CSV table of C-alpha atoms in Angstrom, one decimal:
chain,number,residue,atom,x,y,z
A,1281,MET,CA,-0.1,-0.1,0.1
A,1282,SER,CA,2.9,2.4,0.8
A,1283,LEU,CA,4.7,1.5,-2.3
A,1284,GLU,CA,1.7,2.5,-4.5
A,1285,TRP,CA,1.4,5.8,-2.6
A,1286,LEU,CA,5.0,6.7,-3.3
A,1287,ILE,CA,4.6,5.8,-6.9
A,1288,ASP,CA,1.4,8.0,-7.2
A,1289,TRP,CA,2.9,10.8,-5.3
A,1290,SER,CA,6.2,10.7,-7.7
A,1291,TRP,CA,4.0,10.6,-10.8
A,1292,SER,CA,2.2,13.9,-9.4
A,1293,LEU,CA,5.4,15.7,-8.7
A,1294,ASP,CA,6.7,14.8,-12.3
A,1295,GLY,CA,3.2,15.9,-13.7
A,1296,LEU,CA,3.3,19.3,-11.9
A,1297,ARG,CA,7.0,19.9,-13.0
A,1298,ASP,CA,6.2,19.3,-16.6
A,1299,PHE,CA,3.1,21.6,-16.3
A,1300,ILE,CA,5.4,24.3,-14.9
A,1301,ALA,CA,8.0,23.9,-17.6
A,1302,THR,CA,5.5,24.0,-20.3
A,1303,GLY,CA,4.0,27.1,-18.9
A,1304,ILE,CA,7.2,28.8,-18.7
A,1305,GLN,CA,8.2,27.8,-22.3
A,1306,SER,CA,4.6,29.2,-23.5
A,1307,PHE,CA,5.3,32.4,-21.9
A,1308,ARG,CA,8.9,32.8,-23.5
A,1309,ASP,CA,7.3,31.9,-26.8
A,1310,CYS,CA,4.5,34.5,-26.4
A,1311,ASP,CA,4.6,37.5,-28.5
A,1312,ALA,CA,5.7,40.8,-26.6
A,1313,THR,CA,3.1,42.9,-28.1
A,1314,ALA,CA,0.3,40.8,-27.1
A,1315,LEU,CA,1.6,40.6,-23.6
A,1316,VAL,CA,1.8,44.5,-23.6
A,1317,ALA,CA,-1.6,44.6,-24.6
A,1318,VAL,CA,-3.0,42.3,-22.0
A,1319,ALA,CA,-1.3,44.3,-19.0
A,1320,CYS,CA,-2.6,47.3,-20.7
A,1321,LEU,CA,-6.1,45.9,-20.5
A,1322,LEU,CA,-5.7,44.7,-16.9
A,1323,VAL,CA,-4.1,48.2,-15.9
A,1324,LEU,CA,-7.2,49.9,-17.5
A,1325,PHE,CA,-9.8,47.5,-16.0
A,1326,VAL,CA,-8.3,48.1,-12.3
A,1327,TRP,CA,-8.5,51.8,-13.0
A,1328,TYR,CA,-12.0,51.7,-14.2
A,1329,CYS,CA,-13.1,49.6,-10.9
A,1330,TYR,CA,-11.6,52.3,-9.1
A,1331,HIS,CA,-12.9,55.3,-10.7
A,1332,VAL,CA,-16.4,54.0,-10.6
A,1333,GLY,CA,-16.2,53.4,-6.8
A,1334,ARG,CA,-14.9,56.9,-6.4
A,1335,GLU,CA,-16.7,58.7,-9.1
A,1336,GLN,CA,-18.8,62.0,-7.8
A,1337,PRO,CA,-22.1,62.6,-9.6
A,1338,ARG,CA,-21.7,63.7,-13.4
A,1339,ALA,CA,-21.8,67.4,-13.8
A,1340,TYR,CA,-25.4,67.5,-15.1
A,1341,ALA,CA,-27.5,70.5,-13.9
A,1342,THR,CA,-28.7,70.2,-10.1
A,1343,VAL,CA,-32.1,70.5,-9.2
A,1344,ASN,CA,-31.3,74.0,-7.9
A,1345,ALA,CA,-30.2,74.9,-11.5
A,1346,LEU,CA,-33.3,73.4,-13.2
A,1347,MET,CA,-35.6,75.5,-11.0
A,1348,GLN,CA,-33.6,78.7,-10.8
A,1349,SER,CA,-35.6,80.6,-13.8
A,1350,ALA,CA,-38.8,79.5,-12.3
A,1351,GLU,CA,-37.7,80.7,-8.8
A,1352,ALA,CA,-37.1,84.1,-10.2
A,1353,ASN,CA,-40.7,84.4,-10.5
A,1354,GLY,CA,-41.7,82.6,-7.5
A,1355,VAL,CA,-43.5,79.9,-9.5
A,1356,GLN,CA,-42.7,76.4,-10.7
A,1357,ASN,CA,-45.3,74.7,-13.0
A,1358,GLY,CA,-48.0,76.9,-11.5
A,1359,PHE,CA,-47.2,76.1,-7.9
A,1360,VAL,CA,-46.3,79.1,-5.8
A,1361,TYR,CA,-43.7,78.1,-3.2
A,1362,CYS,CA,-43.5,78.8,0.4
A,1363,GLN,CA,-39.9,79.5,0.3
A,1364,SER,CA,-39.6,78.0,3.8
A,1365,PRO,CA,-35.8,77.1,4.5
A,1366,GLU,CA,-37.2,73.7,6.1
A,1367,CYS,CA,-38.9,72.7,3.2
A,1368,VAL,CA,-37.6,70.2,0.9
A,1369,ARG,CA,-39.3,71.0,-2.2
A,1370,CYS,CA,-39.1,75.0,-1.6
A,1371,SER,CA,-35.4,75.2,-0.4
A,1372,HIS,CA,-33.2,74.0,-3.4
A,1373,HIS,CA,-29.6,73.9,-2.0
A,1374,ASP,CA,-26.7,74.4,-4.0
A,1375,GLY,CA,-24.6,71.2,-4.8
A,1376,LEU,CA,-27.7,68.8,-3.9
A,1377,ASN,CA,-26.3,66.0,-6.2
A,1378,GLN,CA,-23.1,66.0,-4.3
A,1379,LYS,CA,-24.7,66.1,-1.1
A,1380,LEU,CA,-26.7,63.2,-1.8
A,1381,TYR,CA,-23.7,61.1,-3.1
A,1382,HIS,CA,-21.9,62.0,0.0
A,1383,ASN,CA,-24.9,60.8,2.0
A,1384,LEU,CA,-24.9,57.6,0.2
A,1385,GLN,CA,-20.9,57.0,0.6
A,1386,GLU,CA,-21.4,57.6,4.3
A,1387,TYR,CA,-24.3,55.1,4.4
A,1388,ALA,CA,-22.5,52.5,2.4
A,1389,LYS,CA,-19.4,52.7,4.8
A,1390,ARG,CA,-21.4,52.2,7.8
A,1391,TYR,CA,-23.8,49.2,6.2
A,1392,SER,CA,-23.3,47.8,2.6
A,1393,TRP,CA,-23.2,48.8,-1.0
A,1394,SER,CA,-25.5,45.7,-1.5
A,1395,GLY,CA,-28.8,46.7,-3.0
A,1396,MET,CA,-27.7,50.2,-3.9
A,1397,GLY,CA,-27.3,49.9,-7.7
A,1398,ARG,CA,-30.5,51.9,-8.4
A,1399,ILE,CA,-30.0,54.6,-5.8
A,1400,HIS,CA,-26.2,55.0,-6.9
A,1401,LYS,CA,-27.5,55.3,-10.6
A,1402,GLY,CA,-30.3,57.7,-9.8
A,1403,ILE,CA,-28.0,60.0,-7.7
A,1404,ARG,CA,-25.3,60.1,-10.3
A,1405,GLU,CA,-27.6,60.7,-13.1
A,1406,GLN,CA,-30.0,62.7,-11.4
A,1407,GLY,CA,-29.7,66.1,-13.4
A,1408,ARG,CA,-30.3,64.3,-16.6
A,1409,TYR,CA,-33.3,62.4,-15.3
A,1410,LEU,CA,-35.1,65.3,-14.0
A,1411,ASN,CA,-34.3,67.3,-17.2
A,1412,SER,CA,-35.3,64.6,-19.6
A,1413,ARG,CA,-38.3,63.4,-18.0
A,1414,PRO,CA,-41.6,63.9,-19.9
A,1415,SER,CA,-43.7,66.8,-18.8
A,1416,ILE,CA,-46.4,64.6,-17.5
A,1417,GLN,CA,-44.1,63.3,-14.5
A,1418,LYS,CA,-41.4,65.2,-13.4
A,1419,PRO,CA,-40.4,64.7,-9.5
A,1420,GLU,CA,-38.8,68.1,-8.3
A,1421,VAL,CA,-36.0,66.6,-5.9
A,1422,PHE,CA,-35.3,63.1,-6.3
A,1423,PHE,CA,-36.2,60.6,-9.3
A,1424,LEU,CA,-35.2,56.8,-8.7
A,1425,PRO,CA,-34.7,55.2,-12.0
A,1426,ASP,CA,-36.6,51.8,-13.1
A,1427,LEU,CA,-39.5,52.1,-10.9
A,1428,PRO,CA,-43.1,51.0,-12.7
A,1429,THR,CA,-44.9,54.3,-13.1
A,1430,THR,CA,-48.6,54.9,-13.4
A,1431,PRO,CA,-50.6,58.0,-12.3
A,1432,TYR,CA,-53.0,55.9,-10.0
A,1433,PHE,CA,-52.3,52.6,-8.0
A,1434,SER,CA,-54.8,49.9,-7.1
A,1435,ARG,CA,-55.8,49.3,-3.6
A,1436,ASP,CA,-53.8,46.0,-3.6
A,1437,ALA,CA,-50.4,48.1,-3.9
A,1438,GLN,CA,-50.5,48.5,0.0
A,1439,LYS,CA,-53.4,46.4,0.7
A,1440,HIS,CA,-52.8,46.0,4.4
A,1441,ASP,CA,-52.5,49.9,5.2
A,1442,VAL,CA,-55.3,50.6,2.9
A,1443,GLU,CA,-57.6,48.4,4.8
A,1444,LEU,CA,-56.3,49.5,8.1
A,1445,LEU,CA,-57.2,53.1,7.2
A,1446,GLU,CA,-60.8,52.3,6.0
A,1447,ARG,CA,-61.4,50.4,9.1
A,1448,ASN,CA,-60.5,53.3,11.2
A,1449,PHE,CA,-62.5,55.9,8.9
A,1450,GLN,CA,-64.8,57.1,11.7
A,1451,THR,CA,-62.0,57.4,14.3
A,1452,ILE,CA,-60.3,60.0,12.0
A,1453,LEU,CA,-63.4,61.5,11.0
A,1454,CYS,CA,-64.4,62.1,14.7
A,1455,GLU,CA,-60.9,63.8,15.5
A,1456,PHE,CA,-61.3,66.2,12.2
A,1457,GLU,CA,-64.7,67.3,13.4
A,1458,THR,CA,-63.4,68.1,16.9
A,1459,LEU,CA,-60.7,70.2,15.3
A,1460,TYR,CA,-62.8,71.7,12.6
A,1461,LYS,CA,-65.1,73.2,15.3
A,1462,ALA,CA,-62.3,75.6,16.2
A,1463,PHE,CA,-62.9,77.4,12.9
A,1464,SER,CA,-65.9,78.8,14.1
A,1465,ASN,CA,-64.1,81.0,16.5
A,1466,CYS,CA,-61.2,82.2,14.5
A,1467,SER,CA,-60.1,82.4,10.8
A,1468,LEU,CA,-57.2,80.1,11.2
A,1469,PRO,CA,-56.8,78.0,14.4
A,1470,GLN,CA,-53.8,77.0,16.0
A,1471,GLY,CA,-52.0,74.1,14.0
A,1472,TRP,CA,-53.5,74.6,10.8
A,1473,LYS,CA,-51.5,75.8,7.8
A,1474,MET,CA,-53.1,77.8,4.8
A,1475,ASN,CA,-51.6,77.0,1.4
A,1476,SER,CA,-51.4,79.1,-1.6
A,1477,THR,CA,-54.0,78.6,-4.1
A,1478,PRO,CA,-55.3,80.6,-7.4
A,1479,SER,CA,-58.7,80.6,-5.8
A,1480,GLY,CA,-60.4,79.5,-2.6
A,1481,GLU,CA,-59.0,78.3,0.6
A,1482,TRP,CA,-56.8,75.1,1.0
A,1483,PHE,CA,-55.8,74.3,4.7
A,1484,THR,CA,-53.8,71.6,6.1
A,1485,PHE,CA,-53.2,69.9,9.6
A,1486,TYR,CA,-50.0,68.1,9.7
A,1487,LEU,CA,-49.4,65.3,12.3
A,1488,VAL,CA,-45.9,64.6,10.3
A,1489,ASN,CA,-44.3,67.0,8.2
A,1490,GLN,CA,-41.6,66.0,6.0
A,1491,GLY,CA,-40.5,63.3,8.3
A,1492,MET,CA,-40.9,65.3,11.4
A,1493,CYS,CA,-43.8,64.6,14.0
A,1494,VAL,CA,-45.5,67.7,15.0
A,1495,PRO,CA,-46.0,67.1,18.6
A,1496,ARG,CA,-48.6,69.7,19.6
A,1497,ASN,CA,-51.0,68.4,16.6
A,1498,CYS,CA,-50.4,65.0,17.5
A,1499,ARG,CA,-51.7,65.3,20.9
A,1500,ARG,CA,-54.9,66.7,19.4
A,1501,CYS,CA,-55.5,63.6,17.2
A,1502,PRO,CA,-54.0,60.7,19.4
A,1503,ARG,CA,-55.9,58.0,18.0
A,1504,THR,CA,-55.2,58.8,14.4
A,1505,TYR,CA,-51.5,59.4,15.4
A,1506,ARG,CA,-51.2,55.9,17.0
A,1507,LEU,CA,-52.9,54.6,13.9
A,1508,LEU,CA,-49.9,55.9,11.7
A,1509,GLY,CA,-47.6,53.5,14.0
A,1510,SER,CA,-49.6,50.4,13.0
A,1511,LEU,CA,-49.0,51.2,9.1
A,1512,ARG,CA,-46.4,48.8,7.6
A,1513,THR,CA,-45.4,51.1,4.7
A,1514,CYS,CA,-45.8,54.7,6.1
A,1515,ILE,CA,-42.8,57.0,5.3
A,1516,GLY,CA,-42.0,58.3,8.6
A,1517,ASN,CA,-38.4,58.7,8.7
A,1518,ASN,CA,-37.4,60.7,5.7
A,1519,VAL,CA,-38.2,64.2,4.2
A,1520,PHE,CA,-40.5,62.7,1.8
A,1521,GLY,CA,-43.1,61.4,4.5
A,1522,ASN,CA,-46.2,63.3,5.4
A,1523,ALA,CA,-49.5,62.8,7.3
A,1524,CYS,CA,-52.1,65.4,7.4
A,1525,ILE,CA,-55.7,66.3,7.2
A,1526,SER,CA,-56.3,68.4,3.9
A,1527,VAL,CA,-59.4,70.6,3.8
A,1528,LEU,CA,-60.6,72.2,0.4
A,1529,SER,CA,-63.4,74.9,0.5
A,1530,PRO,CA,-65.8,75.2,-1.7
A,1531,GLY,CA,-64.6,77.1,-4.8
A,1532,THR,CA,-60.8,76.2,-4.3
A,1533,VAL,CA,-58.7,75.3,-7.1
A,1534,ILE,CA,-55.0,73.8,-6.3
A,1535,ALA,CA,-52.7,74.8,-9.3
A,1536,GLU,CA,-51.1,71.9,-11.3
A,1537,HIS,CA,-47.6,71.0,-9.7
A,1538,TYR,CA,-45.4,68.0,-9.2
A,1539,GLY,CA,-44.4,66.2,-6.1
A,1540,PRO,CA,-40.8,66.0,-5.0
A,1541,THR,CA,-40.2,62.3,-5.6
A,1542,ASN,CA,-41.2,59.0,-7.1
A,1543,ILE,CA,-40.4,56.6,-4.4
A,1544,ARG,CA,-43.9,57.3,-2.6
A,1545,ILE,CA,-47.4,56.7,-3.1
A,1546,ARG,CA,-49.9,59.4,-1.7
A,1547,CYS,CA,-52.9,57.9,0.0
A,1548,HIS,CA,-56.0,59.9,0.3
A,1549,LEU,CA,-58.6,58.6,2.8
A,1550,GLY,CA,-62.0,60.4,1.8
A,1551,LEU,CA,-63.6,61.8,5.2
A,1552,LYS,CA,-66.0,64.4,3.7
A,1553,THR,CA,-66.4,64.2,-0.2
A,1554,PRO,CA,-69.1,66.6,-1.6
A,1555,SER,CA,-70.2,66.4,-5.2
A,1556,ASN,CA,-68.2,68.3,-7.9
A,1557,CYS,CA,-64.8,67.5,-6.3
A,1558,GLU,CA,-62.0,65.9,-8.4
A,1559,LEU,CA,-58.4,65.0,-8.3
A,1560,VAL,CA,-56.8,64.9,-11.7
A,1561,VAL,CA,-53.3,63.0,-12.0
A,1562,GLY,CA,-51.5,62.7,-15.4
A,1563,GLY,CA,-54.5,64.0,-17.0
A,1564,GLU,CA,-56.9,61.3,-15.4
A,1565,PRO,CA,-59.5,62.6,-13.2
A,1566,GLN,CA,-60.7,60.6,-10.1
A,1567,CYS,CA,-63.3,61.2,-7.4
A,1568,TRP,CA,-62.8,60.5,-3.9
A,1569,ALA,CA,-65.3,58.3,-1.7
A,1570,GLU,CA,-66.2,58.9,2.1
A,1571,GLY,CA,-64.4,56.0,3.7
A,1572,ARG,CA,-62.3,54.9,0.7
A,1573,CYS,CA,-58.7,55.2,-0.1
A,1574,LEU,CA,-57.5,56.8,-3.4
A,1575,LEU,CA,-53.8,56.1,-4.0
A,1576,PHE,CA,-51.8,58.0,-6.6
A,1577,ASP,CA,-48.1,59.0,-7.6
A,1578,ASP,CA,-47.8,62.6,-6.9
A,1579,SER,CA,-44.6,62.9,-8.9
A,1580,PHE,CA,-47.0,63.4,-12.1
A,1581,LEU,CA,-48.6,66.7,-12.7
A,1582,HIS,CA,-51.7,66.8,-10.6
A,1583,THR,CA,-54.3,69.1,-9.5
A,1584,ALA,CA,-57.5,69.1,-7.3
A,1585,PHE,CA,-60.6,71.3,-7.1
A,1586,HIS,CA,-63.8,71.7,-5.3
A,1587,GLU,CA,-66.6,73.3,-7.5
A,1588,GLY,CA,-69.2,72.2,-5.2
A,1589,ALA,CA,-72.0,74.7,-3.6
A,1590,PRO,CA,-70.9,76.5,-0.3
A,1591,GLU,CA,-73.6,74.7,1.5
A,1592,GLU,CA,-72.0,71.2,0.7
A,1593,GLY,CA,-69.1,72.2,2.9
A,1594,PRO,CA,-65.6,71.3,2.4
A,1595,ARG,CA,-63.9,68.5,1.0
A,1596,VAL,CA,-61.5,66.7,3.5
A,1597,VAL,CA,-59.3,63.9,3.1
A,1598,PHE,CA,-56.7,62.2,5.4
A,1599,MET,CA,-53.3,62.1,3.5
A,1600,VAL,CA,-50.4,59.9,4.4
A,1601,ASP,CA,-47.5,59.1,2.1
A,1602,LEU,CA,-46.8,55.2,1.7
A,1603,TRP,CA,-43.6,53.5,0.0
A,1604,HIS,CA,-43.9,52.7,-3.6
A,1605,PRO,CA,-44.3,48.8,-3.7
A,1606,ASN,CA,-41.2,48.3,-5.8
A,1607,VAL,CA,-38.6,50.2,-3.6
A,1608,ALA,CA,-36.9,47.3,-1.9
A,1609,ALA,CA,-36.3,47.0,2.1
A,1610,ALA,CA,-32.6,47.7,1.5
A,1611,GLU,CA,-33.4,50.7,-0.6
A,1612,ARG,CA,-36.1,52.1,2.0
A,1613,GLN,CA,-33.3,52.0,4.7
A,1614,ALA,CA,-30.7,53.7,2.6
A,1615,LEU,CA,-33.2,56.5,1.3
A,1616,ASP,CA,-34.2,56.9,5.1
A,1617,PHE,CA,-30.5,57.7,5.9
A,1618,ILE,CA,-29.9,59.9,2.9
A,1619,PHE,CA,-33.0,62.0,2.9
A,1620,ALA,CA,-33.1,61.9,7.0
A,1621,PRO,CA,-34.7,65.4,8.4
A,1622,GLY,CA,-31.9,67.8,8.9
A,1623,ARG,CA,-29.2,66.0,7.0
């Protein structure tokens, strides 16, 4: 048994020696020009890998540059901006693309680059995406590429949250009616915000505003606020997340405008829906219904109006931002980090 093993081992060494010798001879016989070409290709490949990993966003126009001309007039797409320094849509900072790329790199260092392909692509090409989008859909701050796009979504897109909201319709309505009684005593009660409109009045009462809880308002709607914590896809940790009660008085028209991003679905739960009220998204009209949710992508050009009679009262919806169903869990975590309030 030992002799057979020694013979096999000796044969293996001879074979290895012959293999090495053949390889050396082949290398000597190889054309020098071919060797230089292979070496150059290898160096270029290594340089390319390094460059892609370190590359800053391309010098396309930033979101700020795309909007400067409209800002000179204080209007973009018919929407009058509030010019608030806290507003992610209204405060267009210089170097936004570079800032987003820096945030992505910081996230990847702490966690992982895994699953970041679309976000990396979106940030690097952001200016081009925003500039070349068809006029029907132009998110104003961030566009995530390769997401399925449609003006309206079916209820099944976020079925759990839609059903939960509709089951709690009466709870939300009761808290709204308590809040709305204050309008009989003053023109704009505490906690409410008036928004710019070409005609009529549009009021909002925020529980979450651009990813930030509004404590005083939440205390006045405790059951509705607790409900937000039960939603599986509510955006609550980045600047694209909002939850509010939205009120349109009769005769109100909201100017056509685009939302800031396509990573979310905006959900409207109808609380009070008089006749002659419509939401138009991407040129497609829809009507609200009491106790029912309407899901749409507000990165499409959209408007809303209430043309009902004054005696019909206001149109009221509870609005909450949910994740687009095709944004993966790893991407949601990264976007929460990149677009964290105050970052």
